[in-house]
CSV table of C-alpha atoms and ligand atoms in Angstrom, one decimal:
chain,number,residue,atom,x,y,z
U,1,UNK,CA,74.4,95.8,94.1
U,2,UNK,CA,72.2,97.4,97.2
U,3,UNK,CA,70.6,100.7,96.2
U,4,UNK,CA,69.1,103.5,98.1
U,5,UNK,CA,67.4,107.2,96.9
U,6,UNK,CA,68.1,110.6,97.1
U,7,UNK,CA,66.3,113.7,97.2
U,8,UNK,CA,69.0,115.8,96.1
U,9,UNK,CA,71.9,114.7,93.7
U,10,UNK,CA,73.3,117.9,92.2
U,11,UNK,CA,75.4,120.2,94.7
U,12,UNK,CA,77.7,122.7,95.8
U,13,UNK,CA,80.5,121.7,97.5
U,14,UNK,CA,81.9,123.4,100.8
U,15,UNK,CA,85.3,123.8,98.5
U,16,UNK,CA,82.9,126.2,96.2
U,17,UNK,CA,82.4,123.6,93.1
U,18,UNK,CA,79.5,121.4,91.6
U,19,UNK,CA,79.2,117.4,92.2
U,20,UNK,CA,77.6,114.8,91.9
U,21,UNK,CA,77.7,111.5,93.7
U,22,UNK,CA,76.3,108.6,92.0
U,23,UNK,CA,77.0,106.4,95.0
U,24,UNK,CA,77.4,105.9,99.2
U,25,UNK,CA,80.4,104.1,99.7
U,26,UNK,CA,83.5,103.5,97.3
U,27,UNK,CA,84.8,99.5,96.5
U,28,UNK,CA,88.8,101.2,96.9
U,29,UNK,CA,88.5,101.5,100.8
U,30,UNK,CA,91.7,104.3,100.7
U,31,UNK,CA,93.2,104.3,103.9
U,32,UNK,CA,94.9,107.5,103.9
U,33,UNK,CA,92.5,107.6,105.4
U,34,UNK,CA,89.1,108.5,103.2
U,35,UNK,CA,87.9,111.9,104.1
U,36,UNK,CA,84.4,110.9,102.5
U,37,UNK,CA,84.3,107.9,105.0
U,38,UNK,CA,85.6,109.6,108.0
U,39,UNK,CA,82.5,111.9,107.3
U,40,UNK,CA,79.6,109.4,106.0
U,41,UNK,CA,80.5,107.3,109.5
U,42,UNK,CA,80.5,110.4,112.0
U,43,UNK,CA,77.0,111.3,110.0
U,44,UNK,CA,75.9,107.6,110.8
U,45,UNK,CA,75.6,107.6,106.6
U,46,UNK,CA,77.7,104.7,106.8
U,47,UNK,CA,78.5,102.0,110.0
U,48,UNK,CA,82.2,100.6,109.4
U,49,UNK,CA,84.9,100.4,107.0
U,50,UNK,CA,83.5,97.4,105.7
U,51,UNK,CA,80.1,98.6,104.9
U,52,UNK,CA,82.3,101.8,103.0
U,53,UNK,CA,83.4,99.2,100.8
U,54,UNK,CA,80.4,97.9,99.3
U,55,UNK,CA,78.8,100.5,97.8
U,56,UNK,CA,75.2,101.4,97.0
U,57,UNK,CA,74.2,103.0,94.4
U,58,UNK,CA,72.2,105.6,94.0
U,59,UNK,CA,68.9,104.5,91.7
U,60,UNK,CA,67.0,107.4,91.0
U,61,UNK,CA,70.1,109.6,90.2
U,62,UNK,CA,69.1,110.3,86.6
U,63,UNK,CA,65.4,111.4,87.3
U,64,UNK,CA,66.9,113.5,90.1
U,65,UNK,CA,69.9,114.9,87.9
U,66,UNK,CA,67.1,116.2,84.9
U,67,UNK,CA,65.0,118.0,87.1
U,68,UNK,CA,67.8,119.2,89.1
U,69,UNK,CA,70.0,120.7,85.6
U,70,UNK,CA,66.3,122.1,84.2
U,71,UNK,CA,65.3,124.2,87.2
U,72,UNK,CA,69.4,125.5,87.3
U,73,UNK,CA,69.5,129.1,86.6
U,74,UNK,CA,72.5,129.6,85.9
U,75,UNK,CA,74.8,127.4,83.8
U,76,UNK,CA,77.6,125.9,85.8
U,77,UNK,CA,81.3,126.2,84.2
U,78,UNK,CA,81.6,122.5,85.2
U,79,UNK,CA,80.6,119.7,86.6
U,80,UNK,CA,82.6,117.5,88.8
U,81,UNK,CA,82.6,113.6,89.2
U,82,UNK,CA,83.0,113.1,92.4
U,83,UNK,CA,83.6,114.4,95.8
U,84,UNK,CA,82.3,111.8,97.7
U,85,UNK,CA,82.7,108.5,96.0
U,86,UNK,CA,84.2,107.3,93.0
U,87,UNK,CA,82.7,107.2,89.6
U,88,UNK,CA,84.5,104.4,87.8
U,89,UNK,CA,85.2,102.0,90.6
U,90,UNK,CA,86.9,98.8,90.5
U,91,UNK,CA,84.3,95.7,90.8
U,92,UNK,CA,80.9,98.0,90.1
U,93,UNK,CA,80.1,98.5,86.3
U,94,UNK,CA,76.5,99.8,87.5
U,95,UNK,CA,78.2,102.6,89.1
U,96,UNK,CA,80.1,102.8,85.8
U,97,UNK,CA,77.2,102.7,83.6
U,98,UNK,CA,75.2,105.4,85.6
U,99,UNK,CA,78.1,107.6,86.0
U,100,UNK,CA,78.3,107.3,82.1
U,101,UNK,CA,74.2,108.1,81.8
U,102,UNK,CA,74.8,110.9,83.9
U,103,UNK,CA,77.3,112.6,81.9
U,104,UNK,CA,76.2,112.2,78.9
U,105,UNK,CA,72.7,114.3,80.6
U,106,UNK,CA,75.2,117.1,81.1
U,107,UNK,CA,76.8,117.3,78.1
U,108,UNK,CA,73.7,117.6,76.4
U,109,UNK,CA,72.9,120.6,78.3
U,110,UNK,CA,76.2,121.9,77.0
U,111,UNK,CA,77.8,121.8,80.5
U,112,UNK,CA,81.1,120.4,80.5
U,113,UNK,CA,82.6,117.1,83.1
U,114,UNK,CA,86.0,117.3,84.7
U,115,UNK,CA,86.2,113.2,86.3
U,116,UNK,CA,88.4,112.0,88.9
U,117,UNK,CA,89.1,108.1,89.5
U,118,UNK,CA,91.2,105.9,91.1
U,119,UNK,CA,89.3,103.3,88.6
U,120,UNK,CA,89.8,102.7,84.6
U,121,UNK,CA,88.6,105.6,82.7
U,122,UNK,CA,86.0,104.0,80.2
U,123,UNK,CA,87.1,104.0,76.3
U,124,UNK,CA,83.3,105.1,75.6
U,125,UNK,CA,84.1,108.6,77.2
U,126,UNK,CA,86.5,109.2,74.1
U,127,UNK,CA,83.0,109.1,72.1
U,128,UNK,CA,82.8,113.4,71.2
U,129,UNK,CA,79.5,112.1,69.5
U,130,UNK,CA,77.5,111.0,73.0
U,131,UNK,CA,80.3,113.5,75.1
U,132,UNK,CA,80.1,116.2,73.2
U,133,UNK,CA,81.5,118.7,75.7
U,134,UNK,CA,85.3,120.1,76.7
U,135,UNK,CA,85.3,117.3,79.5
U,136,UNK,CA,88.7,116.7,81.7
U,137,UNK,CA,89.1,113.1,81.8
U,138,UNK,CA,91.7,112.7,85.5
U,139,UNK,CA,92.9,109.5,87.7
U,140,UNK,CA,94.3,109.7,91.1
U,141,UNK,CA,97.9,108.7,91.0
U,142,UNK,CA,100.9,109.1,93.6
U,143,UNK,CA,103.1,106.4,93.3
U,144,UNK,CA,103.6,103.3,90.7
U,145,UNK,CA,104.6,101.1,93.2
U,146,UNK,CA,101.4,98.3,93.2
U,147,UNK,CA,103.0,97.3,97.2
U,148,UNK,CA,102.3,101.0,98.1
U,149,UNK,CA,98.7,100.5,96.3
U,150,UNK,CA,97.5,97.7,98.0
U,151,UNK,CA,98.3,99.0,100.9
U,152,UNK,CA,96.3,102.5,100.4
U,153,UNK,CA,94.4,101.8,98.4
U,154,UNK,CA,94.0,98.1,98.1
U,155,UNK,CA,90.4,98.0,96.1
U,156,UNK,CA,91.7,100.8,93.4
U,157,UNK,CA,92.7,99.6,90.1
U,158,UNK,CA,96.5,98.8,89.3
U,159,UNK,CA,98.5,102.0,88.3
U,160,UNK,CA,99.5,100.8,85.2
U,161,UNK,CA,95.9,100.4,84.1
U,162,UNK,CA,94.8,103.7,85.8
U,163,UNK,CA,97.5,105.5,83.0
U,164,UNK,CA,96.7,103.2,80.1
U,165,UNK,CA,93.2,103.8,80.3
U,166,UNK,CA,93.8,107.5,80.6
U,167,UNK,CA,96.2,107.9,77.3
U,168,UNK,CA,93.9,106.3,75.2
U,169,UNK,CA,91.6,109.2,75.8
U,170,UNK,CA,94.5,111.3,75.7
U,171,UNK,CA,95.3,109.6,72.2
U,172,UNK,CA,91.3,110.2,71.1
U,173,UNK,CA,92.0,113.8,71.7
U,174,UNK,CA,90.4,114.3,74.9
U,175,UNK,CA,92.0,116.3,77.7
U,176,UNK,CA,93.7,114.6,80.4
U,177,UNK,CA,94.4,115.4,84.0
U,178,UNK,CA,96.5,114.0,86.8
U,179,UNK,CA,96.2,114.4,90.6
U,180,UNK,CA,99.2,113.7,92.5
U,181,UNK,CA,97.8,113.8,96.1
U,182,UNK,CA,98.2,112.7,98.6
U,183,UNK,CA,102.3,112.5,97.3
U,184,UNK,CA,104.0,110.4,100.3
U,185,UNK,CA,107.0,111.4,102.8
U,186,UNK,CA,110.2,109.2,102.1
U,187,UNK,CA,109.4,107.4,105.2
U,188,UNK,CA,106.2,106.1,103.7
U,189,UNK,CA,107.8,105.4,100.3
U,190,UNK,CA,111.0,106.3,98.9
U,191,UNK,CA,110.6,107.1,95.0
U,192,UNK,CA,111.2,109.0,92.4
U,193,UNK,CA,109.1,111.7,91.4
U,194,UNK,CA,110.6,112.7,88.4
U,195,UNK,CA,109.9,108.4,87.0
U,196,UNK,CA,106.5,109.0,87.4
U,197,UNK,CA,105.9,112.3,86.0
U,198,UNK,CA,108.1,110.9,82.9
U,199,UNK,CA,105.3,107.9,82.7
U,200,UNK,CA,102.3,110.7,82.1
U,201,UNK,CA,104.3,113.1,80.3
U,202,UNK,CA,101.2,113.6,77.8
U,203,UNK,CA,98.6,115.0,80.0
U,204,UNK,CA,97.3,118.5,79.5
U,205,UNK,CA,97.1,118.9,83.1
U,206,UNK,CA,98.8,118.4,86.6
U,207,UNK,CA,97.6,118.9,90.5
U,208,UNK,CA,100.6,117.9,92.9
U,209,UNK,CA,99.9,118.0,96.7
U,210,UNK,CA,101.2,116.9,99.8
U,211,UNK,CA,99.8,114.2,102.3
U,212,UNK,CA,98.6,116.4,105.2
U,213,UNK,CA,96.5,114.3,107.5
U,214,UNK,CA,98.3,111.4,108.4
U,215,UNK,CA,101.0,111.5,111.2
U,216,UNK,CA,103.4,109.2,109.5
U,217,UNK,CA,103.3,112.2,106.7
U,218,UNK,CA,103.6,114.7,109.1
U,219,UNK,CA,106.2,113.3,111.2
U,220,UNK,CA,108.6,113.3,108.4
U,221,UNK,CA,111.7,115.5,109.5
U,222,UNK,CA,112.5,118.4,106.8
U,223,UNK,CA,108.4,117.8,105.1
U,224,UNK,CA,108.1,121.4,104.6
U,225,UNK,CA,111.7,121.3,102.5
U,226,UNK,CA,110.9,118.0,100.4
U,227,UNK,CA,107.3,119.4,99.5
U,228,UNK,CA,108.6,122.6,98.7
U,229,UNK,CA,111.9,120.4,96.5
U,230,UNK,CA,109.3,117.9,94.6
U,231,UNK,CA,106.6,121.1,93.6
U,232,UNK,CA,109.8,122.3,92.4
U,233,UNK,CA,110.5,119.1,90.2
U,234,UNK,CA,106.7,119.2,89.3
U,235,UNK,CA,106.6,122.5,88.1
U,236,UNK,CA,110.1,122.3,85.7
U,237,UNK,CA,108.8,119.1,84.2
U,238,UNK,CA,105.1,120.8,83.7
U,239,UNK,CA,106.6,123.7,81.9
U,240,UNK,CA,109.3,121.8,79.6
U,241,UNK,CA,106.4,120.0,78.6
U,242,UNK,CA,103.1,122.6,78.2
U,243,UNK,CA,101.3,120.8,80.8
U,244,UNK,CA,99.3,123.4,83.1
U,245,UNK,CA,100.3,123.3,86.4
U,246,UNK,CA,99.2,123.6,90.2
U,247,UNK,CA,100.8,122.6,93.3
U,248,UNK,CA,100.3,122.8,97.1
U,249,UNK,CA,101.7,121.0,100.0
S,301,LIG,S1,88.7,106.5,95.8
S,301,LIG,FE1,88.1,108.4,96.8
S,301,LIG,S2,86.1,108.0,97.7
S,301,LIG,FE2,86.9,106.0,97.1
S,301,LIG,S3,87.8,105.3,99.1
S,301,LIG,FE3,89.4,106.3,97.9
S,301,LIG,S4,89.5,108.4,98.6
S,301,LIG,FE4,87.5,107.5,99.3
């Protein structure tokens, strides 16, 4: 795998929150499209779509990341993995491994993780002995349907795997989040919202949003009416079964 370095790995997002990216580029190649790639090509960070998907990773991350949590002054109430890449992608266990170094550096500062992937959580992050803080363990998911994967995201991992890998952590105690965004239009895919929210009925949290930059999304007659129907579905389901809930369209 190509590396590069960094001067700067810890950061605060313009959304208000703390990240870190391990990595330029992302093996998944979403084509919603990729907000991260829209912006790493019109910063010249990366040249094509093709270059997106074969990432390099960033190989002084660690050095950077102690320095960076030893000179914070204030403690952060979390941590978030990632913003601009993914940290357990499909076809890159170095990625994997340093995203799994660099957490563990932050949980020994007593600094809790909250992880988004569209990868396979790892079953090491279940470890409360090398992960000792309240992390929040989340995978991508909006669909089940591997024809509507391949087609978005065609280098993410399989949805069943995504939700297998994330009950086990669920099942070590851990606490477990899904993010249903972008949620597709019936034009794009019709399906059932309600089948997949029965398929991760054990997660302690849920983000359902709607798909707002992409014109077959917003060229759907009546969008404002099924958003406002499926948050609807998402919330019910969230409070019959104690998961904590947030929605937007
Ligand atoms: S997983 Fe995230 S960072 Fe990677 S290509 Fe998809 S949207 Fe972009």
């Amino acid at each position: 795998m190509e590396t590069i370095t960094r001067k700067k790995l810890l950061y605060r997002s313009g959304l208000g929150f703390m990240c870190v990216n391990a990595a330029l580029g992302c093996s998944h190649g979403c084509r919603y499209p990729c907000y991260a790639f829209m912006m790493g090509r019109s910063y010249g960070r990366t040249a094509s779509y093709e270059e997106w998907c074969r990432p390099k990773l960033v190989s002084n991350a660690a050095q950077l990341l102690e320095k960076e949590l030893d000179r914070l002054k204030e403690k952060p109430e979390v941590i978030n993995f990632s913003l601009t890449t993914d940290p357990f992608m499909v076809g890159y266990s170095e990625v994997t491994a340093m995203s799994l170094a660099l957490i563990e550096l932050i949980n020994a500062r007593g600094i809790p993780v909250s992880i988004l992937t569209k990868g396979r959580l790892p079953g090491e992050l279940a470890d409360r002995s090398r992960f000792p803080a309240e992390n929040t363990y989340g995978i991508s998911l909006a669909s089940l349907d591997e024809g509507f994967r391949e087609k978005w995201e065609p280098g993410a991992a399989p949805y069943a795997e995504r939700i297998a890998a994330l009950r086990l952590l669920h099942e070590a105690g851990r606490r477990t989040l899904v993010h249903m965004e972008p949620y597709p239009t019936p034009n794009i895919i019709a399906q059932d919202l309600g089948a997949i929210l029965e398929k991760i009925g054990f997660i302690d949290e849920l983000y359902f949003g709607g798909w707002n930059y992409n014109k077959i999304a917003t060229a759907f007659p009546g969008r404002g009416e099924f958003y406002r129907d499926q948050g609807e579905i998402a919330r019910r389901f969230c409070a019959r079964r104690g998961i904590d809930c947030q929605t937007a369209s």
